[in-house]
CSV table of N, CA, C and O in Angstrom, one decimal:
chain,number,residue,atom,x,y,z
D,93,MET,N,172.0,60.7,94.7
D,93,MET,CA,172.4,61.7,93.5
D,93,MET,C,172.2,63.2,93.6
D,93,MET,O,171.3,63.3,94.1
D,94,GLU,N,173.2,64.1,93.8
D,94,GLU,CA,173.0,65.2,93.9
D,94,GLU,C,171.8,66.3,92.8
D,94,GLU,O,172.3,66.2,91.5
D,95,ARG,N,170.8,67.1,93.2
D,95,ARG,CA,170.1,68.0,92.3
D,95,ARG,C,170.5,69.1,91.9
D,95,ARG,O,171.5,69.5,93.5
D,96,THR,N,170.9,69.9,91.4
D,96,THR,CA,171.0,71.5,91.0
D,96,THR,C,169.4,72.0,91.1
D,96,THR,O,169.3,72.1,89.9
D,97,PRO,N,169.3,72.8,92.1
D,97,PRO,CA,168.3,73.8,91.5
D,97,PRO,C,168.6,74.8,90.8
D,97,PRO,O,169.4,75.5,91.0
D,98,GLU,N,167.9,75.1,90.5
D,98,GLU,CA,167.8,76.0,89.1
D,98,GLU,C,166.4,77.1,89.4
D,98,GLU,O,165.0,76.6,89.5
D,99,ILE,N,166.8,78.4,89.8
D,99,ILE,CA,165.7,79.6,89.9
D,99,ILE,C,165.7,79.8,88.6
D,99,ILE,O,166.5,81.1,88.4
D,100,LYS,N,164.6,80.6,88.1
D,100,LYS,CA,164.3,81.6,86.7
D,100,LYS,C,163.5,82.2,87.2
D,100,LYS,O,162.4,82.4,86.1
D,101,ASN,N,162.2,82.4,88.7
D,101,ASN,CA,161.2,83.2,88.2
D,101,ASN,C,161.0,84.7,88.2
D,101,ASN,O,160.5,85.4,88.0
D,102,ILE,N,162.2,85.3,88.5
D,102,ILE,CA,162.5,86.9,88.0
D,102,ILE,C,163.4,86.8,86.8
D,102,ILE,O,164.2,86.2,86.7
D,103,SER,N,163.0,88.0,86.2
D,103,SER,CA,163.4,88.4,84.9
D,103,SER,C,164.2,89.9,85.1
D,103,SER,O,164.1,90.1,86.2
D,104,ILE,N,165.1,89.7,83.8
D,104,ILE,CA,166.0,90.9,83.9
D,104,ILE,C,164.9,92.4,84.1
D,104,ILE,O,165.3,93.4,84.8
D,105,GLU,N,163.8,92.3,83.3
D,105,GLU,CA,163.0,93.5,83.7
D,105,GLU,C,162.4,94.1,84.5
D,105,GLU,O,162.7,94.6,84.8
D,106,GLU,N,162.0,92.5,85.3
D,106,GLU,CA,161.5,92.8,86.5
D,106,GLU,C,162.2,93.6,87.6
D,106,GLU,O,162.1,94.4,88.2
D,107,VAL,N,163.6,93.3,87.3
D,107,VAL,CA,164.6,93.6,88.5
D,107,VAL,C,164.8,95.1,88.1
D,107,VAL,O,164.7,96.1,89.1
D,108,ILE,N,164.9,95.6,86.9
D,108,ILE,CA,164.9,97.2,86.5
D,108,ILE,C,163.7,97.6,86.8
D,108,ILE,O,164.1,99.0,87.8
D,109,LYS,N,162.7,97.2,86.9
D,109,LYS,CA,161.4,97.8,87.2
D,109,LYS,C,161.2,98.1,89.2
D,109,LYS,O,161.0,99.1,89.0
D,110,ILE,N,161.6,97.1,89.1
D,110,ILE,CA,161.7,97.1,90.8
D,110,ILE,C,162.8,97.9,91.3
D,110,ILE,O,162.6,98.7,91.9
D,111,PHE,N,163.7,98.3,90.9
D,111,PHE,CA,164.7,99.0,91.6
D,111,PHE,C,164.4,100.2,91.1
D,111,PHE,O,164.4,101.8,91.7
D,112,LYS,N,163.8,100.7,89.9
D,112,LYS,CA,163.0,102.1,89.2
D,112,LYS,C,161.9,102.4,90.4
D,112,LYS,O,162.3,103.3,90.5
D,113,GLU,N,161.2,101.7,90.6
D,113,GLU,CA,159.9,102.0,91.3
D,113,GLU,C,160.4,102.2,92.4
D,113,GLU,O,159.6,103.4,93.1
D,114,GLU,N,161.0,101.2,93.1
D,114,GLU,CA,161.0,101.4,94.6
D,114,GLU,C,162.4,102.2,95.3
D,114,GLU,O,162.0,102.8,96.2
D,115,GLU,N,163.4,102.1,94.2
D,115,GLU,CA,164.7,103.0,94.7
D,115,GLU,C,164.8,104.0,93.8
D,115,GLU,O,165.7,105.0,94.5
D,116,GLY,N,164.3,104.0,93.0
D,116,GLY,CA,164.8,105.2,92.0
D,116,GLY,C,165.7,105.4,91.5
D,116,GLY,O,166.4,106.2,91.0
D,117,VAL,N,166.1,104.0,91.2
D,117,VAL,CA,167.4,103.9,90.3
D,117,VAL,C,167.2,102.8,89.1
D,117,VAL,O,166.7,102.1,88.6
D,118,GLU,N,168.1,103.9,88.2
D,118,GLU,CA,168.1,103.3,86.6
D,118,GLU,C,168.9,102.3,86.5
D,118,GLU,O,170.2,102.8,86.7
D,119,LEU,N,169.0,101.1,86.3
D,119,LEU,CA,169.9,100.0,86.2
D,119,LEU,C,170.1,100.0,84.7
D,119,LEU,O,169.4,99.8,83.9
D,120,THR,N,171.1,99.4,84.0
D,120,THR,CA,171.4,98.9,83.2
D,120,THR,C,171.4,97.2,82.9
D,120,THR,O,171.3,96.8,84.3
D,121,VAL,N,170.8,96.9,81.9
D,121,VAL,CA,171.0,95.2,81.5
D,121,VAL,C,172.1,94.7,82.3
D,121,VAL,O,171.3,93.5,83.1
D,122,PRO,N,173.1,94.8,82.1
D,122,PRO,CA,174.3,94.3,82.8
D,122,PRO,C,174.3,93.9,84.3
D,122,PRO,O,174.2,93.0,84.6
D,123,GLU,N,173.7,95.4,84.5
D,123,GLU,CA,173.6,95.6,86.5
D,123,GLU,C,172.4,94.2,86.5
D,123,GLU,O,173.0,93.8,87.7
D,124,ALA,N,171.3,94.3,86.1
D,124,ALA,CA,170.4,93.6,86.6
D,124,ALA,C,170.4,92.3,86.1
D,124,ALA,O,170.0,91.2,87.5
D,125,GLU,N,171.5,91.9,85.3
D,125,GLU,CA,171.5,90.5,85.7
D,125,GLU,C,172.9,89.8,86.3
D,125,GLU,O,172.8,88.8,86.9
D,126,GLN,N,173.3,90.7,86.8
D,126,GLN,CA,174.6,90.5,88.0
D,126,GLN,C,173.9,90.4,89.4
D,126,GLN,O,173.8,89.6,90.1
D,127,ILE,N,172.6,91.3,89.5
D,127,ILE,CA,171.8,91.2,91.1
D,127,ILE,C,171.1,89.9,90.2
D,127,ILE,O,171.0,89.1,91.3
D,128,VAL,N,170.5,89.3,89.9
D,128,VAL,CA,169.6,88.1,89.4
D,128,VAL,C,170.7,87.0,89.2
D,128,VAL,O,170.3,86.1,90.1
D,129,GLU,N,171.8,86.8,88.8
D,129,GLU,CA,173.0,86.3,89.3
D,129,GLU,C,172.9,86.1,90.8
D,129,GLU,O,173.2,84.4,91.4
D,130,PHE,N,173.1,86.8,91.4
D,130,PHE,CA,173.6,86.9,93.0
D,130,PHE,C,172.3,86.9,93.6
D,130,PHE,O,172.7,85.5,94.8
D,131,LEU,N,171.7,87.0,93.1
D,131,LEU,CA,170.1,86.4,93.8
D,131,LEU,C,169.4,84.5,93.8
D,131,LEU,O,169.6,84.3,94.9
D,132,LYS,N,170.5,84.6,92.4
D,132,LYS,CA,170.2,83.1,92.5
D,132,LYS,C,171.5,82.4,93.0
D,132,LYS,O,171.1,80.7,93.5
D,133,MET,N,172.4,82.8,93.4
D,133,MET,CA,173.5,82.2,94.4
D,133,MET,C,172.9,81.9,95.8
D,133,MET,O,173.3,81.1,96.4
D,134,LEU,N,172.6,83.2,96.1
D,134,LEU,CA,172.3,83.4,97.5
D,134,LEU,C,170.9,82.6,97.7
D,134,LEU,O,171.2,81.6,98.9
D,135,LEU,N,169.8,82.3,96.8
D,135,LEU,CA,169.1,81.3,97.0
D,135,LEU,C,169.5,79.7,97.0
D,135,LEU,O,168.9,79.0,97.9
D,136,THR,N,170.8,79.2,96.0
D,136,THR,CA,170.6,78.1,96.2
D,136,THR,C,171.3,77.5,97.3
D,136,THR,O,171.2,76.5,98.0
D,137,VAL,N,172.2,78.7,97.8
D,137,VAL,CA,173.2,78.1,99.1
D,137,VAL,C,172.6,78.2,100.1
D,137,VAL,O,173.0,77.3,101.1
D,138,THR,N,171.4,79.4,100.4
D,138,THR,CA,170.3,79.1,101.5
D,138,THR,C,169.6,77.8,101.2
D,138,THR,O,169.6,76.8,102.1
D,139,ILE,N,169.1,77.3,100.0
D,139,ILE,CA,168.0,76.0,100.1
D,139,ILE,C,168.9,74.9,100.1
D,139,ILE,O,168.8,73.9,101.0
D,140,ARG,N,170.2,74.8,99.9
D,140,ARG,CA,171.5,73.6,100.3
D,140,ARG,C,171.2,73.8,102.0
D,140,ARG,O,171.7,72.5,101.7
D,141,GLN,N,172.2,74.9,102.6
D,141,GLN,CA,172.3,74.6,103.9
D,141,GLN,C,171.1,74.0,104.7
D,141,GLN,O,171.3,73.4,105.5
D,142,PHE,N,170.0,74.6,104.2
D,142,PHE,CA,168.5,74.3,104.8
D,142,PHE,C,168.3,72.6,105.0
D,142,PHE,O,167.6,71.7,105.6
D,143,LEU,N,168.6,72.4,103.9
D,143,LEU,CA,168.1,70.8,103.3
D,143,LEU,C,169.5,70.0,104.1
D,143,LEU,O,169.4,68.8,104.2
D,144,ASP,N,170.9,70.6,104.1
D,144,ASP,CA,172.1,69.6,104.9
D,144,ASP,C,171.6,69.8,106.4
D,144,ASP,O,172.1,68.8,107.0
D,145,GLU,N,170.9,70.8,106.8
D,145,GLU,CA,170.5,70.7,107.8
D,145,GLU,C,169.2,69.5,108.6
D,145,GLU,O,168.7,68.7,108.2
């Protein structure tokens, strides 16, 4: 049975705060949502690849 990992540990507000503090960039909520989705996808692919090896 294949499980679908779900990653929810970083919030949109945290992404906005990190970018503002570290990079001086003001993100909109939709931009931060896209970043969170990308990070989830990247982590999911990485975990699957690791488990397949």
